[in-house]
């Protein structure tokens, strides 16, 4: 038994070592990812249920490394947060998204918003407002076309501080939404004070609406709450018609998910979206 314990320990320490090595490799590779042109954005349509039109898109980051291959943002974003590289990467994301949205609007595409994910470190960074304002000015994108998605966790950490940051962004005309809503621990008294426009219902609730009545209850409660607070709702991770119909019945405003489209290229978005008739 003693031997087994030691073997187990060896196994775990080798496993740990491999993890550390991969993290170190990713961190080093990330340092060159922007200049080596390895990052790109994909866009996932957000469909308004009242009109059945695509009214917005969420920008999602992709990284293809020449030897490490495709690395998921779920893996590299936390590493970039720990190393501080998320600031430069986040700036690249905001710039690229703003540029793309401006191009789409100039071409006459009928989109009202591009949503960009903001990490905890970016949100708390003292330069955030200056950085975003500069990007919007330089790209010529009016602020109300940009929506920043903050996870519930990020928004609820030191909430008084968070409210102050949100207010400066909101005063600029930038829109804010709470991502992965329902998974964190929102204090309703703070939620009421957030200058946000939308709650994004987490995929984990949407996935099980067919078989789990608790998840149905949670979704309808979130939608009621949002209505009462004057907020819009969007559900993420909608993969089938049953989920869509449930959300429609509950009065959810918008949906996003594989049922309509996975995150895709800008060209594909152009094929799917409505265009203004006079352009
Ligand atoms: P998220 O913000 O919750 O994004 C939604 C994730 O769900 C995306 O994964 C998307 O591809 C995936 N998804 C969309 N529809 C469906 C569906 O119907 N079914 C299923 N199973 N999945 C769906 P992705 O692109 O791998 O991104 C994962 C996470 O990485 C994001 O979660 C976000 O937290 C983070 N992330 C991605 N891009 C950025 C970025 O530019 N900045 C920051 N800070 N984080 C990002
Ligand atoms: Ca998101
Ligand atoms: Ca989300
Ligand atoms: Ca989620």
PDB file of C-alpha atoms and ligand atoms in Angstrom:
ATOM      1  CA  UNK A   1       0.000   0.000   0.000  1.00  0.00           C
ATOM      2  CA  UNK A   2       2.910   2.254   0.822  1.00  0.00           C
ATOM      3  CA  UNK A   3       4.350   1.648  -2.647  1.00  0.00           C
ATOM      4  CA  UNK A   4       1.044   2.401  -4.290  1.00  0.00           C
ATOM      5  CA  UNK A   5       0.936   5.692  -2.470  1.00  0.00           C
ATOM      6  CA  UNK A   6       4.358   6.584  -3.771  1.00  0.00           C
ATOM      7  CA  UNK A   7       3.410   5.581  -7.326  1.00  0.00           C
ATOM      8  CA  UNK A   8       0.306   7.668  -7.090  1.00  0.00           C
ATOM      9  CA  UNK A   9       2.345  10.571  -5.874  1.00  0.00           C
ATOM     10  CA  UNK A  10       4.762  10.081  -8.749  1.00  0.00           C
ATOM     11  CA  UNK A  11       1.890   9.955 -11.164  1.00  0.00           C
ATOM     12  CA  UNK A  12       0.365  13.153  -9.836  1.00  0.00           C
ATOM     13  CA  UNK A  13       3.639  15.015  -9.689  1.00  0.00           C
ATOM     14  CA  UNK A  14       4.386  14.026 -13.310  1.00  0.00           C
ATOM     15  CA  UNK A  15       0.929  15.156 -14.268  1.00  0.00           C
ATOM     16  CA  UNK A  16       1.443  18.426 -12.422  1.00  0.00           C
ATOM     17  CA  UNK A  17       4.821  18.893 -14.098  1.00  0.00           C
ATOM     18  CA  UNK A  18       3.265  18.406 -17.534  1.00  0.00           C
ATOM     19  CA  UNK A  19       0.606  20.991 -16.721  1.00  0.00           C
ATOM     20  CA  UNK A  20       3.180  23.516 -15.594  1.00  0.00           C
ATOM     21  CA  UNK A  21       5.168  22.924 -18.772  1.00  0.00           C
ATOM     22  CA  UNK A  22       2.127  23.436 -20.977  1.00  0.00           C
ATOM     23  CA  UNK A  23       1.162  26.620 -19.120  1.00  0.00           C
ATOM     24  CA  UNK A  24       4.717  27.936 -19.507  1.00  0.00           C
ATOM     25  CA  UNK A  25       4.727  27.047 -23.222  1.00  0.00           C
ATOM     26  CA  UNK A  26       1.369  28.761 -23.776  1.00  0.00           C
ATOM     27  CA  UNK A  27       2.470  31.849 -21.914  1.00  0.00           C
ATOM     28  CA  UNK A  28       5.639  32.110 -24.023  1.00  0.00           C
ATOM     29  CA  UNK A  29       3.753  31.476 -27.262  1.00  0.00           C
ATOM     30  CA  UNK A  30       1.081  34.023 -26.358  1.00  0.00           C
ATOM     31  CA  UNK A  31       3.713  36.729 -26.120  1.00  0.00           C
ATOM     32  CA  UNK A  32       4.161  36.526 -29.891  1.00  0.00           C
ATOM     33  CA  UNK A  33       0.633  35.596 -30.894  1.00  0.00           C
ATOM     34  CA  UNK A  34      -0.491  39.115 -31.798  1.00  0.00           C
ATOM     35  CA  UNK A  35       2.538  40.094 -33.886  1.00  0.00           C
ATOM     36  CA  UNK A  36       2.640  36.656 -35.544  1.00  0.00           C
ATOM     37  CA  UNK A  37      -0.955  37.167 -36.616  1.00  0.00           C
ATOM     38  CA  UNK A  38      -2.184  34.016 -34.908  1.00  0.00           C
ATOM     39  CA  UNK A  39      -5.276  35.493 -33.284  1.00  0.00           C
ATOM     40  CA  UNK A  40      -8.582  36.013 -35.005  1.00  0.00           C
ATOM     41  CA  UNK A  41     -12.142  36.752 -34.059  1.00  0.00           C
ATOM     42  CA  UNK A  42     -15.181  34.716 -34.950  1.00  0.00           C
ATOM     43  CA  UNK A  43     -18.699  36.069 -34.568  1.00  0.00           C
ATOM     44  CA  UNK A  44     -21.861  34.408 -33.324  1.00  0.00           C
ATOM     45  CA  UNK A  45     -25.263  35.827 -34.326  1.00  0.00           C
ATOM     46  CA  UNK A  46     -27.711  37.039 -31.691  1.00  0.00           C
ATOM     47  CA  UNK A  47     -31.281  36.630 -32.899  1.00  0.00           C
ATOM     48  CA  UNK A  48     -34.123  38.856 -31.744  1.00  0.00           C
ATOM     49  CA  UNK A  49     -37.165  36.629 -31.187  1.00  0.00           C
ATOM     50  CA  UNK A  50     -39.784  39.293 -31.906  1.00  0.00           C
ATOM     51  CA  UNK A  51     -38.489  39.871 -35.449  1.00  0.00           C
ATOM     52  CA  UNK A  52     -36.475  36.682 -36.053  1.00  0.00           C
ATOM     53  CA  UNK A  53     -33.671  38.929 -37.260  1.00  0.00           C
ATOM     54  CA  UNK A  54     -30.011  38.915 -36.365  1.00  0.00           C
ATOM     55  CA  UNK A  55     -29.606  42.135 -34.427  1.00  0.00           C
ATOM     56  CA  UNK A  56     -26.198  41.587 -32.868  1.00  0.00           C
ATOM     57  CA  UNK A  57     -23.094  39.423 -32.802  1.00  0.00           C
ATOM     58  CA  UNK A  58     -20.760  38.275 -30.057  1.00  0.00           C
ATOM     59  CA  UNK A  59     -17.053  38.384 -30.895  1.00  0.00           C
ATOM     60  CA  UNK A  60     -15.134  35.315 -29.697  1.00  0.00           C
ATOM     61  CA  UNK A  61     -11.387  34.893 -29.752  1.00  0.00           C
ATOM     62  CA  UNK A  62      -9.588  32.086 -31.609  1.00  0.00           C
ATOM     63  CA  UNK A  63      -5.907  31.181 -31.475  1.00  0.00           C
ATOM     64  CA  UNK A  64      -4.156  28.892 -33.929  1.00  0.00           C
ATOM     65  CA  UNK A  65      -0.521  28.247 -32.996  1.00  0.00           C
ATOM     66  CA  UNK A  66       1.829  26.722 -35.641  1.00  0.00           C
ATOM     67  CA  UNK A  67       2.968  23.806 -33.432  1.00  0.00           C
ATOM     68  CA  UNK A  68       0.587  23.758 -30.446  1.00  0.00           C
ATOM     69  CA  UNK A  69      -2.397  23.838 -32.801  1.00  0.00           C
ATOM     70  CA  UNK A  70      -5.780  25.267 -31.895  1.00  0.00           C
ATOM     71  CA  UNK A  71      -5.902  26.394 -28.276  1.00  0.00           C
ATOM     72  CA  UNK A  72      -9.262  27.131 -26.666  1.00  0.00           C
ATOM     73  CA  UNK A  73      -9.876  30.506 -25.009  1.00  0.00           C
ATOM     74  CA  UNK A  74     -11.069  28.502 -21.999  1.00  0.00           C
ATOM     75  CA  UNK A  75      -7.444  27.382 -21.634  1.00  0.00           C
ATOM     76  CA  UNK A  76      -5.440  30.440 -22.671  1.00  0.00           C
ATOM     77  CA  UNK A  77      -7.543  33.343 -21.320  1.00  0.00           C
ATOM     78  CA  UNK A  78      -6.875  32.387 -17.656  1.00  0.00           C
ATOM     79  CA  UNK A  79      -3.157  32.072 -18.444  1.00  0.00           C
ATOM     80  CA  UNK A  80      -3.193  35.480 -20.128  1.00  0.00           C
ATOM     81  CA  UNK A  81      -4.983  36.867 -17.057  1.00  0.00           C
ATOM     82  CA  UNK A  82      -2.334  35.507 -14.687  1.00  0.00           C
ATOM     83  CA  UNK A  83       0.529  36.849 -16.796  1.00  0.00           C
ATOM     84  CA  UNK A  84      -1.086  40.227 -17.497  1.00  0.00           C
ATOM     85  CA  UNK A  85      -0.998  39.581 -21.256  1.00  0.00           C
ATOM     86  CA  UNK A  86      -4.773  39.846 -21.308  1.00  0.00           C
ATOM     87  CA  UNK A  87      -4.454  43.645 -21.408  1.00  0.00           C
ATOM     88  CA  UNK A  88      -2.694  43.635 -24.801  1.00  0.00           C
ATOM     89  CA  UNK A  89      -4.839  40.777 -26.091  1.00  0.00           C
ATOM     90  CA  UNK A  90      -8.025  42.464 -24.897  1.00  0.00           C
ATOM     91  CA  UNK A  91      -6.991  45.649 -26.652  1.00  0.00           C
ATOM     92  CA  UNK A  92      -6.459  43.706 -29.878  1.00  0.00           C
ATOM     93  CA  UNK A  93      -9.915  42.128 -29.492  1.00  0.00           C
ATOM     94  CA  UNK A  94     -11.623  45.489 -28.915  1.00  0.00           C
ATOM     95  CA  UNK A  95      -9.791  47.105 -31.840  1.00  0.00           C
ATOM     96  CA  UNK A  96     -10.541  44.241 -34.230  1.00  0.00           C
ATOM     97  CA  UNK A  97     -14.205  44.058 -33.200  1.00  0.00           C
ATOM     98  CA  UNK A  98     -14.693  47.841 -33.496  1.00  0.00           C
ATOM     99  CA  UNK A  99     -13.039  47.894 -36.922  1.00  0.00           C
ATOM    100  CA  UNK A 100     -15.213  45.015 -38.148  1.00  0.00           C
ATOM    101  CA  UNK A 101     -18.445  46.542 -36.827  1.00  0.00           C
ATOM    102  CA  UNK A 102     -17.638  49.907 -38.420  1.00  0.00           C
ATOM    103  CA  UNK A 103     -17.029  48.168 -41.759  1.00  0.00           C
ATOM    104  CA  UNK A 104     -20.336  46.311 -41.512  1.00  0.00           C
ATOM    105  CA  UNK A 105     -22.277  49.472 -40.691  1.00  0.00           C
ATOM    106  CA  UNK A 106     -20.613  51.371 -43.541  1.00  0.00           C
ATOM    107  CA  UNK A 107     -21.671  48.604 -45.921  1.00  0.00           C
ATOM    108  CA  UNK A 108     -25.280  49.003 -44.765  1.00  0.00           C
ATOM    109  CA  UNK A 109     -25.641  45.946 -42.604  1.00  0.00           C
ATOM    110  CA  UNK A 110     -28.495  46.170 -40.098  1.00  0.00           C
ATOM    111  CA  UNK A 111     -26.757  45.286 -36.842  1.00  0.00           C
ATOM    112  CA  UNK A 112     -27.342  47.167 -33.623  1.00  0.00           C
ATOM    113  CA  UNK A 113     -24.559  45.802 -31.461  1.00  0.00           C
ATOM    114  CA  UNK A 114     -21.262  43.935 -31.292  1.00  0.00           C
ATOM    115  CA  UNK A 115     -20.650  42.259 -27.934  1.00  0.00           C
ATOM    116  CA  UNK A 116     -17.118  41.786 -26.627  1.00  0.00           C
ATOM    117  CA  UNK A 117     -16.091  39.743 -23.567  1.00  0.00           C
ATOM    118  CA  UNK A 118     -14.147  41.619 -20.927  1.00  0.00           C
ATOM    119  CA  UNK A 119     -11.904  39.795 -18.476  1.00  0.00           C
ATOM    120  CA  UNK A 120     -11.615  40.646 -14.772  1.00  0.00           C
ATOM    121  CA  UNK A 121      -8.190  42.248 -15.118  1.00  0.00           C
ATOM    122  CA  UNK A 122      -9.260  44.357 -18.097  1.00  0.00           C
ATOM    123  CA  UNK A 123     -12.358  45.559 -16.307  1.00  0.00           C
ATOM    124  CA  UNK A 124     -10.374  46.678 -13.234  1.00  0.00           C
ATOM    125  CA  UNK A 125      -7.523  48.205 -15.248  1.00  0.00           C
ATOM    126  CA  UNK A 126      -7.252  51.970 -14.578  1.00  0.00           C
ATOM    127  CA  UNK A 127      -6.666  52.641 -18.288  1.00  0.00           C
ATOM    128  CA  UNK A 128      -9.804  50.858 -19.517  1.00  0.00           C
ATOM    129  CA  UNK A 129     -11.995  53.852 -20.308  1.00  0.00           C
ATOM    130  CA  UNK A 130      -9.141  55.715 -21.999  1.00  0.00           C
ATOM    131  CA  UNK A 131      -8.211  52.640 -24.054  1.00  0.00           C
ATOM    132  CA  UNK A 132     -11.763  51.979 -25.230  1.00  0.00           C
ATOM    133  CA  UNK A 133     -12.496  55.629 -25.969  1.00  0.00           C
ATOM    134  CA  UNK A 134      -9.329  55.848 -28.041  1.00  0.00           C
ATOM    135  CA  UNK A 135     -10.218  52.734 -30.027  1.00  0.00           C
ATOM    136  CA  UNK A 136     -13.792  53.874 -30.715  1.00  0.00           C
ATOM    137  CA  UNK A 137     -12.571  57.325 -31.789  1.00  0.00           C
ATOM    138  CA  UNK A 138      -9.851  55.971 -34.048  1.00  0.00           C
ATOM    139  CA  UNK A 139     -12.138  53.403 -35.648  1.00  0.00           C
ATOM    140  CA  UNK A 140     -15.038  55.845 -35.914  1.00  0.00           C
ATOM    141  CA  UNK A 141     -17.522  53.579 -34.146  1.00  0.00           C
ATOM    142  CA  UNK A 142     -20.246  55.295 -32.065  1.00  0.00           C
ATOM    143  CA  UNK A 143     -20.118  53.892 -28.485  1.00  0.00           C
ATOM    144  CA  UNK A 144     -23.690  52.562 -28.401  1.00  0.00           C
ATOM    145  CA  UNK A 145     -22.721  49.895 -30.963  1.00  0.00           C
ATOM    146  CA  UNK A 146     -20.325  48.347 -28.451  1.00  0.00           C
ATOM    147  CA  UNK A 147     -21.544  46.082 -25.664  1.00  0.00           C
ATOM    148  CA  UNK A 148     -19.177  44.750 -23.021  1.00  0.00           C
ATOM    149  CA  UNK A 149     -20.018  41.378 -21.490  1.00  0.00           C
ATOM    150  CA  UNK A 150     -18.994  41.068 -17.854  1.00  0.00           C
ATOM    151  CA  UNK A 151     -19.471  37.779 -16.067  1.00  0.00           C
ATOM    152  CA  UNK A 152     -21.627  37.857 -12.986  1.00  0.00           C
ATOM    153  CA  UNK A 153     -18.562  36.868 -10.969  1.00  0.00           C
ATOM    154  CA  UNK A 154     -16.528  39.842 -12.240  1.00  0.00           C
ATOM    155  CA  UNK A 155     -19.378  42.284 -11.665  1.00  0.00           C
ATOM    156  CA  UNK A 156     -20.073  41.064  -8.123  1.00  0.00           C
ATOM    157  CA  UNK A 157     -16.453  41.193  -6.948  1.00  0.00           C
ATOM    158  CA  UNK A 158     -16.064  44.427  -4.927  1.00  0.00           C
ATOM    159  CA  UNK A 159     -19.414  45.583  -6.271  1.00  0.00           C
ATOM    160  CA  UNK A 160     -19.141  49.249  -5.186  1.00  0.00           C
ATOM    161  CA  UNK A 161     -15.945  49.527  -7.226  1.00  0.00           C
ATOM    162  CA  UNK A 162     -17.583  47.677 -10.100  1.00  0.00           C
ATOM    163  CA  UNK A 163     -20.563  50.054 -10.113  1.00  0.00           C
ATOM    164  CA  UNK A 164     -18.237  53.054 -10.344  1.00  0.00           C
ATOM    165  CA  UNK A 165     -16.392  51.553 -13.349  1.00  0.00           C
ATOM    166  CA  UNK A 166     -19.655  50.582 -15.033  1.00  0.00           C
ATOM    167  CA  UNK A 167     -20.974  54.103 -14.572  1.00  0.00           C
ATOM    168  CA  UNK A 168     -17.998  55.672 -16.354  1.00  0.00           C
ATOM    169  CA  UNK A 169     -18.466  53.273 -19.287  1.00  0.00           C
ATOM    170  CA  UNK A 170     -22.202  53.780 -19.322  1.00  0.00           C
ATOM    171  CA  UNK A 171     -21.817  57.583 -19.349  1.00  0.00           C
ATOM    172  CA  UNK A 172     -19.702  57.199 -22.489  1.00  0.00           C
ATOM    173  CA  UNK A 173     -22.660  55.421 -24.087  1.00  0.00           C
ATOM    174  CA  UNK A 174     -21.125  51.949 -24.045  1.00  0.00           C
ATOM    175  CA  UNK A 175     -23.586  49.170 -23.273  1.00  0.00           C
ATOM    176  CA  UNK A 176     -23.040  46.570 -20.582  1.00  0.00           C
ATOM    177  CA  UNK A 177     -24.432  43.094 -20.061  1.00  0.00           C
ATOM    178  CA  UNK A 178     -24.003  40.438 -17.387  1.00  0.00           C
ATOM    179  CA  UNK A 179     -22.698  37.181 -18.869  1.00  0.00           C
ATOM    180  CA  UNK A 180     -23.259  33.651 -17.491  1.00  0.00           C
ATOM    181  CA  UNK A 181     -26.082  35.008 -15.379  1.00  0.00           C
ATOM    182  CA  UNK A 182     -27.413  32.624 -12.726  1.00  0.00           C
ATOM    183  CA  UNK A 183     -24.123  30.826 -12.078  1.00  0.00           C
ATOM    184  CA  UNK A 184     -22.580  33.405  -9.731  1.00  0.00           C
ATOM    185  CA  UNK A 185     -23.979  34.802  -6.564  1.00  0.00           C
ATOM    186  CA  UNK A 186     -25.692  38.013  -7.515  1.00  0.00           C
ATOM    187  CA  UNK A 187     -26.868  40.188  -4.738  1.00  0.00           C
ATOM    188  CA  UNK A 188     -30.112  41.601  -6.055  1.00  0.00           C
ATOM    189  CA  UNK A 189     -29.553  44.907  -4.296  1.00  0.00           C
ATOM    190  CA  UNK A 190     -26.386  45.415  -6.349  1.00  0.00           C
ATOM    191  CA  UNK A 191     -27.892  44.101  -9.542  1.00  0.00           C
ATOM    192  CA  UNK A 192     -30.504  46.830  -9.262  1.00  0.00           C
ATOM    193  CA  UNK A 193     -27.763  49.473  -9.157  1.00  0.00           C
ATOM    194  CA  UNK A 194     -25.717  48.187 -12.111  1.00  0.00           C
ATOM    195  CA  UNK A 195     -26.106  50.471 -15.167  1.00  0.00           C
ATOM    196  CA  UNK A 196     -26.563  47.473 -17.467  1.00  0.00           C
ATOM    197  CA  UNK A 197     -28.983  46.785 -20.279  1.00  0.00           C
ATOM    198  CA  UNK A 198     -29.045  43.001 -20.535  1.00  0.00           C
ATOM    199  CA  UNK A 199     -28.831  39.723 -18.635  1.00  0.00           C
ATOM    200  CA  UNK A 200     -27.323  36.806 -20.472  1.00  0.00           C
ATOM    201  CA  UNK A 201     -28.844  33.548 -19.206  1.00  0.00           C
ATOM    202  CA  UNK A 202     -26.141  30.917 -18.809  1.00  0.00           C
ATOM    203  CA  UNK A 203     -26.019  27.954 -21.173  1.00  0.00           C
ATOM    204  CA  UNK A 204     -26.120  25.449 -18.281  1.00  0.00           C
ATOM    205  CA  UNK A 205     -29.793  26.313 -17.629  1.00  0.00           C
ATOM    206  CA  UNK A 206     -30.751  26.338 -21.307  1.00  0.00           C
ATOM    207  CA  UNK A 207     -29.182  22.905 -21.950  1.00  0.00           C
ATOM    208  CA  UNK A 208     -31.574  21.094 -19.631  1.00  0.00           C
ATOM    209  CA  UNK A 209     -34.907  22.876 -20.122  1.00  0.00           C
ATOM    210  CA  UNK A 210     -36.462  19.761 -21.631  1.00  0.00           C
ATOM    211  CA  UNK A 211     -35.744  17.386 -18.772  1.00  0.00           C
ATOM    212  CA  UNK A 212     -35.222  19.595 -15.718  1.00  0.00           C
ATOM    213  CA  UNK A 213     -38.135  21.554 -14.269  1.00  0.00           C
ATOM    214  CA  UNK A 214     -35.761  23.352 -11.869  1.00  0.00           C
ATOM    215  CA  UNK A 215     -33.873  24.813 -14.832  1.00  0.00           C
ATOM    216  CA  UNK A 216     -37.173  25.885 -16.408  1.00  0.00           C
ATOM    217  CA  UNK A 217     -38.117  27.596 -13.134  1.00  0.00           C
ATOM    218  CA  UNK A 218     -34.741  29.355 -12.934  1.00  0.00           C
ATOM    219  CA  UNK A 219     -35.006  30.637 -16.502  1.00  0.00           C
ATOM    220  CA  UNK A 220     -38.513  31.971 -16.078  1.00  0.00           C
ATOM    221  CA  UNK A 221     -37.492  33.606 -12.787  1.00  0.00           C
ATOM    222  CA  UNK A 222     -34.491  35.298 -14.422  1.00  0.00           C
ATOM    223  CA  UNK A 223     -36.702  36.600 -17.223  1.00  0.00           C
ATOM    224  CA  UNK A 224     -39.280  37.942 -14.731  1.00  0.00           C
ATOM    225  CA  UNK A 225     -36.527  39.555 -12.704  1.00  0.00           C
ATOM    226  CA  UNK A 226     -35.071  41.179 -15.829  1.00  0.00           C
ATOM    227  CA  UNK A 227     -38.488  42.455 -16.926  1.00  0.00           C
ATOM    228  CA  UNK A 228     -39.116  43.943 -13.503  1.00  0.00           C
ATOM    229  CA  UNK A 229     -35.732  45.666 -13.513  1.00  0.00           C
ATOM    230  CA  UNK A 230     -36.235  46.933 -17.074  1.00  0.00           C
ATOM    231  CA  UNK A 231     -33.477  44.750 -18.507  1.00  0.00           C
ATOM    232  CA  UNK A 232     -33.368  42.792 -21.744  1.00  0.00           C
ATOM    233  CA  UNK A 233     -32.660  39.038 -21.732  1.00  0.00           C
ATOM    234  CA  UNK A 234     -30.606  36.870 -24.051  1.00  0.00           C
ATOM    235  CA  UNK A 235     -30.206  33.104 -23.681  1.00  0.00           C
ATOM    236  CA  UNK A 236     -26.939  31.472 -24.729  1.00  0.00           C
ATOM    237  CA  UNK A 237     -26.334  27.911 -25.885  1.00  0.00           C
ATOM    238  CA  UNK A 238     -29.659  27.381 -27.671  1.00  0.00           C
ATOM    239  CA  UNK A 239     -29.178  24.151 -29.611  1.00  0.00           C
ATOM    240  CA  UNK A 240     -32.656  22.975 -30.573  1.00  0.00           C
ATOM    241  CA  UNK A 241     -36.197  23.998 -31.376  1.00  0.00           C
ATOM    242  CA  UNK A 242     -37.645  22.852 -28.016  1.00  0.00           C
ATOM    243  CA  UNK A 243     -35.292  25.127 -26.118  1.00  0.00           C
ATOM    244  CA  UNK A 244     -36.100  27.964 -28.498  1.00  0.00           C
ATOM    245  CA  UNK A 245     -39.864  27.540 -28.082  1.00  0.00           C
ATOM    246  CA  UNK A 246     -39.591  27.426 -24.295  1.00  0.00           C
ATOM    247  CA  UNK A 247     -37.584  30.655 -24.274  1.00  0.00           C
ATOM    248  CA  UNK A 248     -40.025  32.292 -26.680  1.00  0.00           C
ATOM    249  CA  UNK A 249     -42.962  31.351 -24.440  1.00  0.00           C
ATOM    250  CA  UNK A 250     -41.219  32.807 -21.416  1.00  0.00           C
ATOM    251  CA  UNK A 251     -40.711  36.109 -23.214  1.00  0.00           C
ATOM    252  CA  UNK A 252     -36.943  35.963 -23.602  1.00  0.00           C
ATOM    253  CA  UNK A 253     -35.869  38.779 -25.957  1.00  0.00           C
ATOM    254  CA  UNK A 254     -32.944  37.237 -27.807  1.00  0.00           C
ATOM    255  CA  UNK A 255     -31.197  33.918 -28.320  1.00  0.00           C
ATOM    256  CA  UNK A 256     -27.756  32.767 -29.356  1.00  0.00           C
ATOM    257  CA  UNK A 257     -26.527  29.244 -30.038  1.00  0.00           C
ATOM    258  CA  UNK A 258     -25.709  26.433 -32.450  1.00  0.00           C
ATOM    259  CA  UNK A 259     -29.393  26.104 -33.432  1.00  0.00           C
ATOM    260  CA  UNK A 260     -28.941  29.311 -35.435  1.00  0.00           C
ATOM    261  CA  UNK A 261     -25.216  29.318 -35.999  1.00  0.00           C
ATOM    262  CA  UNK A 262     -21.905  28.518 -34.319  1.00  0.00           C
ATOM    263  CA  UNK A 263     -19.413  31.373 -34.060  1.00  0.00           C
ATOM    264  CA  UNK A 264     -18.313  31.977 -37.657  1.00  0.00           C
ATOM    265  CA  UNK A 265     -16.342  34.202 -40.018  1.00  0.00           C
ATOM    266  CA  UNK A 266     -17.200  37.803 -40.857  1.00  0.00           C
ATOM    267  CA  UNK A 267     -18.039  36.756 -44.448  1.00  0.00           C
ATOM    268  CA  UNK A 268     -20.536  34.191 -43.219  1.00  0.00           C
ATOM    269  CA  UNK A 269     -22.144  36.781 -40.922  1.00  0.00           C
ATOM    270  CA  UNK A 270     -22.543  39.072 -43.945  1.00  0.00           C
ATOM    271  CA  UNK A 271     -24.426  36.333 -45.791  1.00  0.00           C
ATOM    272  CA  UNK A 272     -26.802  35.737 -42.864  1.00  0.00           C
ATOM    273  CA  UNK A 273     -27.626  39.289 -41.819  1.00  0.00           C
ATOM    274  CA  UNK A 274     -30.188  41.747 -43.218  1.00  0.00           C
ATOM    275  CA  UNK A 275     -29.100  44.720 -45.230  1.00  0.00           C
ATOM    276  CA  UNK A 276     -30.688  48.104 -45.475  1.00  0.00           C
ATOM    277  CA  UNK A 277     -32.615  48.414 -48.768  1.00  0.00           C
ATOM    278  CA  UNK A 278     -31.173  51.766 -49.828  1.00  0.00           C
ATOM    279  CA  UNK A 279     -27.502  50.778 -49.832  1.00  0.00           C
TER     280      UNK A 279
HETATM  281  P1  LIG B   1     -18.709  32.731 -23.156  1.00  0.00           P
HETATM  282  O1  LIG B   1     -18.496  34.207 -23.195  1.00  0.00           O
HETATM  283  O2  LIG B   1     -19.752  32.205 -22.239  1.00  0.00           O
HETATM  284  O3  LIG B   1     -18.988  32.324 -24.661  1.00  0.00           O
HETATM  285  C1  LIG B   1     -19.890  31.334 -25.054  1.00  0.00           C
HETATM  286  C2  LIG B   1     -19.183  30.041 -25.442  1.00  0.00           C
HETATM  287  O4  LIG B   1     -20.173  29.066 -25.777  1.00  0.00           O
HETATM  288  C3  LIG B   1     -18.300  30.175 -26.668  1.00  0.00           C
HETATM  289  O5  LIG B   1     -17.203  29.281 -26.497  1.00  0.00           O
HETATM  290  C4  LIG B   1     -19.202  29.671 -27.786  1.00  0.00           C
HETATM  291  O6  LIG B   1     -18.501  29.186 -28.897  1.00  0.00           O
HETATM  292  C5  LIG B   1     -19.938  28.585 -27.080  1.00  0.00           C
HETATM  293  N1  LIG B   1     -21.265  28.329 -27.672  1.00  0.00           N
HETATM  294  C6  LIG B   1     -22.059  29.168 -28.384  1.00  0.00           C
HETATM  295  N2  LIG B   1     -23.225  28.578 -28.725  1.00  0.00           N
HETATM  296  C7  LIG B   1     -23.194  27.336 -28.195  1.00  0.00           C
HETATM  297  C8  LIG B   1     -24.123  26.242 -28.198  1.00  0.00           C
HETATM  298  O7  LIG B   1     -25.230  26.304 -28.740  1.00  0.00           O
HETATM  299  N3  LIG B   1     -23.746  25.112 -27.531  1.00  0.00           N
HETATM  300  C9  LIG B   1     -22.535  25.003 -26.914  1.00  0.00           C
HETATM  301  N4  LIG B   1     -22.236  23.859 -26.302  1.00  0.00           N
HETATM  302  N5  LIG B   1     -21.634  26.017 -26.894  1.00  0.00           N
HETATM  303  C10 LIG B   1     -21.961  27.179 -27.514  1.00  0.00           C
HETATM  304  P2  LIG B   1     -15.717  29.747 -26.822  1.00  0.00           P
HETATM  305  O8  LIG B   1     -15.701  30.600 -28.058  1.00  0.00           O
HETATM  306  O9  LIG B   1     -14.855  28.538 -26.765  1.00  0.00           O
HETATM  307  O10 LIG B   1     -15.374  30.705 -25.610  1.00  0.00           O
HETATM  308  C11 LIG B   1     -15.300  30.195 -24.311  1.00  0.00           C
HETATM  309  C12 LIG B   1     -15.096  31.293 -23.303  1.00  0.00           C
HETATM  310  O11 LIG B   1     -13.841  31.941 -23.482  1.00  0.00           O
HETATM  311  C13 LIG B   1     -16.145  32.393 -23.421  1.00  0.00           C
HETATM  312  O12 LIG B   1     -17.322  31.988 -22.773  1.00  0.00           O
HETATM  313  C14 LIG B   1     -15.423  33.518 -22.720  1.00  0.00           C
HETATM  314  O13 LIG B   1     -15.535  33.393 -21.323  1.00  0.00           O
HETATM  315  C15 LIG B   1     -13.979  33.281 -23.120  1.00  0.00           C
HETATM  316  N6  LIG B   1     -13.626  34.150 -24.260  1.00  0.00           N
HETATM  317  C16 LIG B   1     -13.770  33.942 -25.584  1.00  0.00           C
HETATM  318  N7  LIG B   1     -13.339  35.009 -26.300  1.00  0.00           N
HETATM  319  C17 LIG B   1     -12.926  35.928 -25.383  1.00  0.00           C
HETATM  320  C18 LIG B   1     -12.362  37.257 -25.474  1.00  0.00           C
HETATM  321  O14 LIG B   1     -12.191  37.853 -26.554  1.00  0.00           O
HETATM  322  N8  LIG B   1     -12.043  37.865 -24.298  1.00  0.00           N
HETATM  323  C19 LIG B   1     -12.241  37.269 -23.081  1.00  0.00           C
HETATM  324  N9  LIG B   1     -11.889  37.938 -21.976  1.00  0.00           N
HETATM  325  N10 LIG B   1     -12.775  36.048 -22.968  1.00  0.00           N
HETATM  326  C20 LIG B   1     -13.114  35.385 -24.094  1.00  0.00           C
HETATM  327 CA1  LIG B   2     -19.819  35.935 -23.503  1.00  0.00          CA
HETATM  328 CA1  LIG B   3     -21.603  33.347 -21.551  1.00  0.00          CA
HETATM  329 CA1  LIG B   4     -21.382  30.399 -20.294  1.00  0.00          CA
END
